[in-house]
Amino acid sequence: MVIELTRLREQIDAIDSEMVGLLKRRLQVTAEIGEVKSRHGLPIYAPDREAALLADRRQEARRQGVPPDLVEDVLRRAMRESYSSQQTGGFRKLNPSLGPVVIIGGNGQLGSLFGKFFSLSGYQVRVLERDDWARASEILEGVGMVLVSVPISTTDAVIRRLGGLPRECLLADLTSIKAAPLEAMLAVHKGPVLGLHPMFGPDVANLAKQVVLYCDGRGEAAYAWLLAQLQVWGVRLHRVGAREHDGAMALIQTLRHFTSFAYGMHLAEENPDLAELLALSSPIYRLELAMVGRLFAQDPRLYADIIMASADNLKMVKRFYVRLGQAMALLEHGDKQAFIDVFKRVATWFGEYAPRFLKESGELLQRAHDSRDDEKAT
Ligand code: NAD
């Protein structure tokens, strides 16, 4: 039996080694594709091509009796890798005559990330940091675009210092809230204005498929190049009104970060042994701990700023607090029927999204389960 097993394992080793060679070849070809795209200014993320490629390979997998989900998993992972390798060669500069891009707060987390992408595209990037205001006129000399990327609480004061920009200069920002900064930019600058909100943090490996929300300010024709440039970097754009944006963010960011913060606070007070909790955990609990724990690996000021950005945010969190109390009352009364009734009402509200989320989360949980070993092979 041992000999038989050894023989089969040797076959597996040979097949896996072939797969490594194939992946290497694939990466070499995708790097060449990256070069061609860069030369022609084409986006590194091509959704139609990606969808068609996956559909074709899934069909082929079915024909050959291989689970299509397995093939899709492998291909998606390979594609993610190739997006990272495709950016190292740089990107085409879509606005060759643009003057320097000045990033205010350019040494910060998001400012430096965007600075890197502008540089990779051949733009001249200058940084204006908090101690640089005495040299501001020198740094802003001949400026083509100003990008504000300072902490939310400082944004308004910084924008108000930008009154003397040349009329044709594009003024944009990356702030996680949109209505107030956009209003401030429109008031201080008479030229083109654009509000951006990247829906990602500084830890992303590349910008392929990352979402950037944008709010029109003024002079759409003068910033169309920037939206196209973001797409060349792989970004998916989504246009939204500034007030609509802030309303949605109260749920998408404020409430989520606040509940993670409160949950983390609760855990720290309860003080369980985290290693033990992880050892005992189901994949969903591990994922939940990871989602909460990742907050505390980041900058507390950013999250304080996001959660406390507006009076409307506070009202939203208070409404949540009231509902938590209502749910608590059900528990205290031990009223199972009332619990079931509320449960059904919420399920009806989720509608067809509930089963869809069940399926989607099942796939994520499977991945969390796959990476359960803390000691990865190197
Ligand atoms: P950060 O604290 O890492 O960087 C801010 C930078 O601004 C720092 O380098 C700081 O020195 C500089 N700064 C502070 N005051 C200044 C002043 N008066 N003049 C010039 N520079 C000044 O913050 P960050 O995480 O990069 O966030 C920047 C912006 O990006 C914020 O508006 C935030 O809402 C937004 N944003 C951040 C993230 C994220 O995950 N980090 C995601 C989306 C949007």
Short mmCIF file of C-alpha atoms and ligand atoms in Angstrom, two decimals:
data_model
loop_
_atom_site.label_atom_id
_atom_site.label_comp_id
_atom_site.label_asym_id
_atom_site.label_seq_id
_atom_site.Cartn_x
_atom_site.Cartn_y
_atom_site.Cartn_z
CA MET A 1 0.00 0.00 0.00
CA VAL A 2 2.85 2.35 0.92
CA ILE A 3 4.51 1.79 -2.47
CA GLU A 4 1.20 2.43 -4.27
CA LEU A 5 0.68 5.66 -2.32
CA THR A 6 4.25 6.80 -3.01
CA ARG A 7 3.73 6.20 -6.75
CA LEU A 8 0.50 8.20 -6.78
CA ARG A 9 2.08 11.01 -4.78
CA GLU A 10 4.91 11.17 -7.29
CA GLN A 11 2.31 11.61 -10.02
CA ILE A 12 0.69 14.46 -8.07
CA ASP A 13 4.10 16.10 -7.59
CA ALA A 14 4.78 15.87 -11.34
CA ILE A 15 1.36 17.32 -12.24
CA ASP A 16 1.73 20.16 -9.70
CA SER A 17 5.17 20.93 -11.03
CA GLU A 18 3.69 21.12 -14.55
CA MET A 19 1.07 23.52 -13.20
CA VAL A 20 3.82 25.74 -11.76
CA GLY A 21 5.49 25.81 -15.18
CA LEU A 22 2.18 26.65 -16.87
CA LEU A 23 1.49 29.44 -14.41
CA LYS A 24 4.95 30.84 -15.11
CA ARG A 25 4.21 30.84 -18.84
CA ARG A 26 0.85 32.48 -18.22
CA LEU A 27 2.48 35.23 -16.17
CA GLN A 28 5.06 35.86 -18.90
CA VAL A 29 2.32 36.27 -21.52
CA THR A 30 0.21 38.53 -19.29
CA ALA A 31 3.30 40.70 -18.66
CA GLU A 32 3.60 41.11 -22.45
CA ILE A 33 -0.10 41.99 -22.62
CA GLY A 34 0.58 44.60 -19.92
CA GLU A 35 3.28 46.18 -22.05
CA VAL A 36 1.00 46.39 -25.10
CA LYS A 37 -1.83 47.89 -23.01
CA SER A 38 0.54 50.40 -21.45
CA ARG A 39 1.82 51.50 -24.87
CA HIS A 40 -1.71 52.03 -26.18
CA GLY A 41 -3.21 53.48 -22.99
CA LEU A 42 -5.69 50.62 -22.57
CA PRO A 43 -7.23 49.82 -19.13
CA ILE A 44 -5.49 46.93 -17.35
CA TYR A 45 -8.90 45.61 -16.30
CA ALA A 46 -11.10 44.58 -19.23
CA PRO A 47 -14.38 43.29 -17.73
CA ASP A 48 -15.79 41.89 -21.00
CA ARG A 49 -12.62 39.96 -21.82
CA GLU A 50 -12.44 38.62 -18.25
CA ALA A 51 -16.10 37.49 -18.29
CA ALA A 52 -15.72 35.84 -21.72
CA LEU A 53 -12.49 34.07 -20.69
CA LEU A 54 -14.10 32.68 -17.53
CA ALA A 55 -17.27 31.57 -19.35
CA ASP A 56 -15.22 29.75 -22.01
CA ARG A 57 -13.00 27.96 -19.50
CA ARG A 58 -15.99 26.98 -17.34
CA GLN A 59 -17.63 25.43 -20.38
CA GLU A 60 -14.43 23.60 -21.24
CA ALA A 61 -14.12 22.39 -17.64
CA ARG A 62 -17.67 21.00 -17.78
CA ARG A 63 -16.85 19.18 -21.03
CA GLN A 64 -13.77 17.61 -19.43
CA GLY A 65 -15.54 16.67 -16.18
CA VAL A 66 -13.60 19.16 -14.03
CA PRO A 67 -15.62 21.26 -11.53
CA PRO A 68 -16.04 24.67 -13.25
CA ASP A 69 -15.82 26.48 -9.88
CA LEU A 70 -12.35 24.99 -9.33
CA VAL A 71 -11.16 26.25 -12.70
CA GLU A 72 -12.70 29.68 -12.10
CA ASP A 73 -11.01 29.94 -8.66
CA VAL A 74 -7.59 29.15 -10.11
CA LEU A 75 -8.03 31.51 -13.05
CA ARG A 76 -9.30 34.40 -10.92
CA ARG A 77 -6.28 34.05 -8.64
CA ALA A 78 -3.93 33.96 -11.65
CA MET A 79 -5.61 37.05 -13.11
CA ARG A 80 -5.23 38.94 -9.83
CA GLU A 81 -1.51 38.17 -9.93
CA SER A 82 -1.17 39.37 -13.49
CA TYR A 83 -2.90 42.70 -12.72
CA SER A 84 -0.16 43.36 -10.14
CA SER A 85 2.64 42.47 -12.52
CA GLN A 86 1.09 44.57 -15.31
CA GLN A 87 1.43 47.81 -13.37
CA THR A 88 5.20 47.64 -12.85
CA GLY A 89 5.88 48.68 -16.46
CA GLY A 90 3.97 51.92 -15.97
CA PHE A 91 0.87 53.32 -17.64
CA ARG A 92 0.24 55.62 -20.54
CA LYS A 93 -0.03 59.32 -19.71
CA LEU A 94 -3.41 60.41 -21.06
CA ASN A 95 -2.88 64.12 -20.50
CA PRO A 96 0.69 64.74 -21.74
CA SER A 97 0.51 68.54 -21.52
CA LEU A 98 -0.71 68.65 -17.90
CA GLY A 99 1.44 70.68 -15.51
CA PRO A 100 2.69 69.10 -12.26
CA VAL A 101 0.23 67.18 -10.07
CA VAL A 102 0.44 68.58 -6.53
CA ILE A 103 -0.80 66.20 -3.85
CA ILE A 104 -1.61 67.94 -0.60
CA GLY A 105 -0.91 65.35 2.10
CA GLY A 106 1.07 63.41 -0.51
CA ASN A 107 3.19 61.60 2.09
CA GLY A 108 0.08 60.14 3.75
CA GLN A 109 -1.34 56.69 3.08
CA LEU A 110 -3.70 57.42 0.22
CA GLY A 111 -1.83 60.45 -1.11
CA SER A 112 1.34 58.41 -1.61
CA LEU A 113 -0.61 55.58 -3.28
CA PHE A 114 -2.10 58.00 -5.83
CA GLY A 115 1.28 59.74 -6.17
CA LYS A 116 2.78 56.39 -7.16
CA PHE A 117 0.16 55.84 -9.88
CA PHE A 118 0.55 59.38 -11.29
CA SER A 119 4.34 58.85 -11.35
CA LEU A 120 3.96 55.44 -13.00
CA SER A 121 2.01 57.26 -15.72
CA GLY A 122 4.73 59.84 -16.30
CA TYR A 123 3.16 62.85 -14.54
CA GLN A 124 5.39 65.13 -12.55
CA VAL A 125 4.24 64.71 -8.93
CA ARG A 126 4.92 67.23 -6.16
CA VAL A 127 3.96 66.86 -2.52
CA LEU A 128 2.70 69.66 -0.30
CA GLU A 129 2.81 68.53 3.33
CA ARG A 130 1.69 70.23 6.51
CA ASP A 131 5.04 71.99 7.07
CA ASP A 132 5.35 73.11 3.44
CA TRP A 133 2.82 75.95 3.34
CA ALA A 134 5.53 78.62 3.54
CA ARG A 135 6.82 77.26 0.19
CA ALA A 136 3.32 76.71 -1.25
CA SER A 137 3.64 79.21 -4.13
CA GLU A 138 6.90 77.57 -5.22
CA ILE A 139 5.39 74.05 -5.06
CA LEU A 140 2.24 75.18 -6.88
CA GLU A 141 4.18 76.94 -9.67
CA GLY A 142 2.72 75.89 -13.06
CA VAL A 143 0.40 73.36 -11.38
CA GLY A 144 -1.98 71.35 -13.61
CA MET A 145 -3.91 69.58 -10.89
CA VAL A 146 -4.21 69.72 -7.11
CA LEU A 147 -5.32 66.62 -5.25
CA VAL A 148 -6.32 67.12 -1.60
CA SER A 149 -5.60 64.04 0.55
CA VAL A 150 -5.42 65.23 4.14
CA PRO A 151 -7.35 63.99 7.21
CA ILE A 152 -11.10 64.69 6.98
CA SER A 153 -11.00 67.07 9.94
CA THR A 154 -8.33 69.21 8.19
CA THR A 155 -9.81 69.12 4.69
CA ASP A 156 -11.98 72.23 4.90
CA ALA A 157 -9.17 74.43 6.29
CA VAL A 158 -6.74 73.14 3.64
CA ILE A 159 -9.18 73.76 0.77
CA ARG A 160 -9.75 77.30 1.98
CA ARG A 161 -6.02 77.97 1.50
CA LEU A 162 -6.28 77.18 -2.22
CA GLY A 163 -7.84 80.44 -3.42
CA GLY A 164 -5.03 81.47 -5.77
CA LEU A 165 -4.87 78.45 -8.10
CA PRO A 166 -4.66 79.13 -11.87
CA ARG A 167 -8.14 79.05 -13.42
CA GLU A 168 -7.40 76.02 -15.69
CA CYS A 169 -5.99 73.95 -12.78
CA LEU A 170 -8.12 70.93 -11.82
CA LEU A 171 -8.95 70.81 -8.10
CA ALA A 172 -9.90 67.35 -6.78
CA ASP A 173 -9.99 65.55 -3.43
CA LEU A 174 -10.02 62.00 -2.05
CA THR A 175 -12.04 62.67 1.11
CA SER A 176 -14.30 59.92 2.45
CA ILE A 177 -17.14 62.43 2.77
CA LYS A 178 -18.18 64.40 -0.29
CA ALA A 179 -20.78 67.17 0.16
CA ALA A 180 -18.78 69.55 2.37
CA PRO A 181 -15.40 69.27 0.57
CA LEU A 182 -17.06 69.63 -2.85
CA GLU A 183 -18.92 72.74 -1.72
CA ALA A 184 -15.70 74.17 -0.27
CA MET A 185 -13.73 73.45 -3.47
CA LEU A 186 -16.42 75.05 -5.67
CA ALA A 187 -16.45 78.12 -3.45
CA VAL A 188 -12.68 78.62 -3.43
CA HIS A 189 -11.80 77.75 -7.05
CA LYS A 190 -13.44 79.02 -10.23
CA GLY A 191 -11.93 76.36 -12.51
CA PRO A 192 -12.67 72.61 -12.87
CA VAL A 193 -13.55 70.71 -9.68
CA LEU A 194 -14.02 67.00 -9.06
CA GLY A 195 -14.78 65.00 -5.90
CA LEU A 196 -13.33 61.47 -5.65
CA HIS A 197 -13.80 58.78 -3.02
CA PRO A 198 -11.66 55.66 -3.44
CA MET A 199 -13.49 52.71 -1.89
CA PHE A 200 -10.25 51.08 -0.81
CA GLY A 201 -7.41 51.64 1.61
CA PRO A 202 -3.68 51.90 1.07
CA ASP A 203 -3.13 48.13 1.44
CA VAL A 204 -4.36 47.20 -2.08
CA ALA A 205 -1.79 45.50 -4.32
CA ASN A 206 -3.10 47.22 -7.45
CA LEU A 207 -6.13 49.20 -8.59
CA ALA A 208 -7.66 46.59 -10.90
CA LYS A 209 -11.42 46.37 -10.18
CA GLN A 210 -11.13 48.80 -7.26
CA VAL A 211 -14.08 51.18 -7.10
CA VAL A 212 -13.72 54.96 -7.12
CA LEU A 213 -16.88 57.00 -6.58
CA TYR A 214 -16.92 60.42 -8.19
CA CYS A 215 -19.05 63.51 -7.72
CA ASP A 216 -19.20 66.04 -10.53
CA GLY A 217 -18.14 69.48 -9.48
CA ARG A 218 -17.55 71.80 -12.42
CA GLY A 219 -16.05 71.58 -15.91
CA GLU A 220 -16.59 67.92 -16.81
CA ALA A 221 -14.65 68.26 -20.09
CA ALA A 222 -11.57 69.42 -18.17
CA TYR A 223 -11.44 66.31 -15.96
CA ALA A 224 -12.60 63.61 -18.41
CA TRP A 225 -8.89 62.71 -18.87
CA LEU A 226 -8.55 61.96 -15.13
CA LEU A 227 -11.54 59.61 -15.13
CA ALA A 228 -10.06 57.87 -18.20
CA GLN A 229 -6.65 57.73 -16.48
CA LEU A 230 -8.20 56.05 -13.42
CA GLN A 231 -9.71 53.47 -15.76
CA VAL A 232 -6.32 52.85 -17.36
CA TRP A 233 -5.10 51.99 -13.84
CA GLY A 234 -7.91 49.41 -13.66
CA VAL A 235 -10.38 51.40 -11.57
CA ARG A 236 -14.14 50.92 -11.83
CA LEU A 237 -15.86 54.30 -11.72
CA HIS A 238 -19.25 55.04 -10.25
CA ARG A 239 -20.84 58.49 -10.51
CA VAL A 240 -22.91 59.64 -7.53
CA GLY A 241 -24.38 62.87 -6.16
CA ALA A 242 -22.48 64.25 -3.15
CA ARG A 243 -25.47 64.18 -0.76
CA GLU A 244 -26.56 60.75 -1.98
CA HIS A 245 -22.97 59.59 -1.41
CA ASP A 246 -22.86 60.85 2.15
CA GLY A 247 -26.26 59.24 2.94
CA ALA A 248 -25.09 55.86 1.65
CA MET A 249 -21.74 56.14 3.47
CA ALA A 250 -23.54 56.62 6.79
CA LEU A 251 -24.52 52.94 6.39
CA ILE A 252 -21.63 51.58 4.34
CA GLN A 253 -18.86 53.13 6.45
CA THR A 254 -20.06 54.87 9.60
CA LEU A 255 -22.36 52.20 10.99
CA ARG A 256 -20.13 49.32 9.94
CA HIS A 257 -16.98 50.84 11.46
CA PHE A 258 -18.89 51.85 14.57
CA THR A 259 -20.29 48.37 15.17
CA SER A 260 -16.80 46.88 14.62
CA PHE A 261 -15.39 49.40 17.08
CA ALA A 262 -18.04 48.57 19.71
CA TYR A 263 -17.61 44.83 19.14
CA GLY A 264 -13.82 45.13 19.54
CA MET A 265 -14.32 47.17 22.70
CA HIS A 266 -16.65 44.49 24.05
CA LEU A 267 -14.16 41.71 23.23
CA ALA A 268 -11.30 43.57 24.90
CA GLU A 269 -13.41 43.99 28.06
CA GLU A 270 -14.50 40.35 28.06
CA ASN A 271 -10.83 39.48 27.51
CA PRO A 272 -11.05 35.96 26.05
CA ASP A 273 -7.92 34.16 24.86
CA LEU A 274 -7.90 35.05 21.14
CA ALA A 275 -5.73 32.08 20.12
CA GLU A 276 -8.18 29.76 21.85
CA LEU A 277 -11.18 31.47 20.24
CA LEU A 278 -9.56 31.01 16.84
CA ALA A 279 -8.83 27.35 17.52
CA LEU A 280 -12.49 26.78 18.46
CA SER A 281 -13.97 28.95 15.75
CA SER A 282 -16.11 28.11 12.76
CA PRO A 283 -15.07 29.74 9.46
CA ILE A 284 -17.76 32.42 9.84
CA TYR A 285 -16.52 33.39 13.29
CA ARG A 286 -12.93 33.51 12.04
CA LEU A 287 -14.05 35.79 9.23
CA GLU A 288 -15.98 37.97 11.66
CA LEU A 289 -12.96 38.26 13.98
CA ALA A 290 -10.79 39.14 10.99
CA MET A 291 -13.23 41.85 9.87
CA VAL A 292 -13.37 43.38 13.34
CA GLY A 293 -9.68 42.85 14.14
CA ARG A 294 -8.47 44.48 10.90
CA LEU A 295 -9.99 47.77 12.04
CA PHE A 296 -7.61 47.87 14.99
CA ALA A 297 -4.56 47.43 12.74
CA GLN A 298 -5.32 50.82 11.16
CA ASP A 299 -5.20 54.51 11.97
CA PRO A 300 -7.72 55.31 14.74
CA ARG A 301 -7.92 58.98 13.65
CA LEU A 302 -9.20 58.04 10.19
CA TYR A 303 -12.02 55.99 11.71
CA ALA A 304 -12.84 58.61 14.35
CA ASP A 305 -13.06 61.14 11.49
CA ILE A 306 -15.28 58.88 9.35
CA ILE A 307 -17.65 57.94 12.18
CA MET A 308 -17.92 61.47 13.54
CA ALA A 309 -17.95 63.22 10.15
CA SER A 310 -21.48 64.64 10.44
CA ALA A 311 -24.51 65.13 12.66
CA ASP A 312 -26.46 62.82 10.31
CA ASN A 313 -23.99 60.01 11.09
CA LEU A 314 -24.65 60.40 14.80
CA LYS A 315 -28.42 60.30 14.16
CA MET A 316 -28.01 57.08 12.15
CA VAL A 317 -25.96 55.39 14.88
CA LYS A 318 -28.53 56.50 17.48
CA ARG A 319 -31.36 54.93 15.45
CA PHE A 320 -29.33 51.72 15.39
CA TYR A 321 -28.88 51.95 19.15
CA VAL A 322 -32.66 52.24 19.61
CA ARG A 323 -33.24 49.17 17.43
CA LEU A 324 -30.62 47.25 19.37
CA GLY A 325 -32.67 48.07 22.48
CA GLN A 326 -35.84 46.78 20.75
CA ALA A 327 -34.08 43.54 19.83
CA MET A 328 -32.79 43.31 23.40
CA ALA A 329 -36.35 43.62 24.72
CA LEU A 330 -37.40 40.57 22.66
CA LEU A 331 -34.60 38.65 24.32
CA GLU A 332 -35.44 39.82 27.81
CA HIS A 333 -39.08 38.81 27.40
CA GLY A 334 -38.00 35.45 25.97
CA ASP A 335 -40.58 36.15 23.26
CA LYS A 336 -39.67 33.59 20.60
CA GLN A 337 -42.76 34.22 18.48
CA ALA A 338 -42.05 37.96 18.33
CA PHE A 339 -38.44 37.15 17.40
CA ILE A 340 -39.63 34.85 14.59
CA ASP A 341 -42.10 37.47 13.34
CA VAL A 342 -39.39 40.15 13.16
CA PHE A 343 -37.01 37.67 11.54
CA LYS A 344 -39.58 36.91 8.80
CA ARG A 345 -40.27 40.61 8.23
CA VAL A 346 -36.55 41.29 7.76
CA ALA A 347 -36.20 38.24 5.48
CA THR A 348 -39.05 39.58 3.32
CA TRP A 349 -37.27 42.94 3.17
CA PHE A 350 -34.02 41.28 2.00
CA GLY A 351 -36.09 39.40 -0.63
CA GLU A 352 -34.07 37.60 -3.26
CA TYR A 353 -30.86 39.12 -1.86
CA ALA A 354 -31.03 36.78 1.18
CA PRO A 355 -30.45 33.54 -0.78
CA ARG A 356 -27.96 35.32 -3.02
CA PHE A 357 -25.98 36.45 0.05
CA LEU A 358 -26.18 32.93 1.48
CA LYS A 359 -24.51 31.58 -1.67
CA GLU A 360 -21.91 34.37 -1.90
CA SER A 361 -20.94 34.11 1.77
CA GLY A 362 -20.74 30.33 1.43
CA GLU A 363 -18.01 30.77 -1.18
CA LEU A 364 -16.14 33.26 1.03
CA LEU A 365 -16.41 30.94 4.01
CA GLN A 366 -15.01 28.10 1.96
CA ARG A 367 -11.99 30.28 1.15
CA ALA A 368 -11.59 31.26 4.81
CA HIS A 369 -11.71 27.56 5.65
CA ASP A 370 -9.06 26.76 2.99
CA SER A 371 -6.63 29.23 4.53
CA ARG A 372 -7.24 27.97 8.03
CA ASP A 373 -3.68 26.73 8.57
CA ASP A 374 -1.82 29.52 10.28
CA GLU A 375 1.53 28.02 9.28
CA LYS A 376 1.59 28.35 5.51
CA ALA A 377 4.05 26.41 3.41
CA THR A 378 6.87 28.60 2.15
P1 NAD B 1 -3.03 60.04 6.38
O1 NAD B 1 -3.12 60.57 7.77
O2 NAD B 1 -2.25 58.81 6.11
O3 NAD B 1 -2.43 61.17 5.44
C1 NAD B 1 -2.77 62.53 5.55
C2 NAD B 1 -1.57 63.35 5.15
O4 NAD B 1 -1.96 64.72 5.22
C3 NAD B 1 -0.36 63.19 6.09
O5 NAD B 1 0.80 62.96 5.33
C4 NAD B 1 -0.31 64.53 6.84
O6 NAD B 1 1.00 64.91 7.19
C5 NAD B 1 -0.91 65.46 5.79
N1 NAD B 1 -1.47 66.69 6.37
C6 NAD B 1 -2.13 66.87 7.54
N2 NAD B 1 -2.47 68.15 7.69
C7 NAD B 1 -2.01 68.81 6.61
C8 NAD B 1 -2.04 70.16 6.20
N3 NAD B 1 -2.61 71.10 6.94
N4 NAD B 1 -1.46 70.48 5.03
C9 NAD B 1 -0.85 69.54 4.24
N5 NAD B 1 -0.79 68.24 4.59
C10 NAD B 1 -1.36 67.90 5.76
O7 NAD B 1 -4.53 59.92 5.86
P2 NAD B 1 -5.11 59.01 4.67
O8 NAD B 1 -5.56 57.74 5.24
O9 NAD B 1 -4.14 59.01 3.55
O10 NAD B 1 -6.41 59.84 4.28
C11 NAD B 1 -6.34 60.98 3.43
C12 NAD B 1 -7.71 61.22 2.83
O11 NAD B 1 -8.08 60.07 2.08
C13 NAD B 1 -8.79 61.44 3.87
O12 NAD B 1 -9.64 62.45 3.43
C14 NAD B 1 -9.53 60.13 3.91
O13 NAD B 1 -10.91 60.32 4.22
C15 NAD B 1 -9.38 59.65 2.49
N6 NAD B 1 -9.48 58.21 2.35
C16 NAD B 1 -8.67 57.39 3.09
C17 NAD B 1 -8.80 56.00 2.96
C18 NAD B 1 -7.93 55.05 3.75
O14 NAD B 1 -8.29 53.87 3.87
N7 NAD B 1 -6.80 55.48 4.29
C19 NAD B 1 -9.74 55.47 2.05
C20 NAD B 1 -10.54 56.34 1.29
C21 NAD B 1 -10.39 57.71 1.45
#
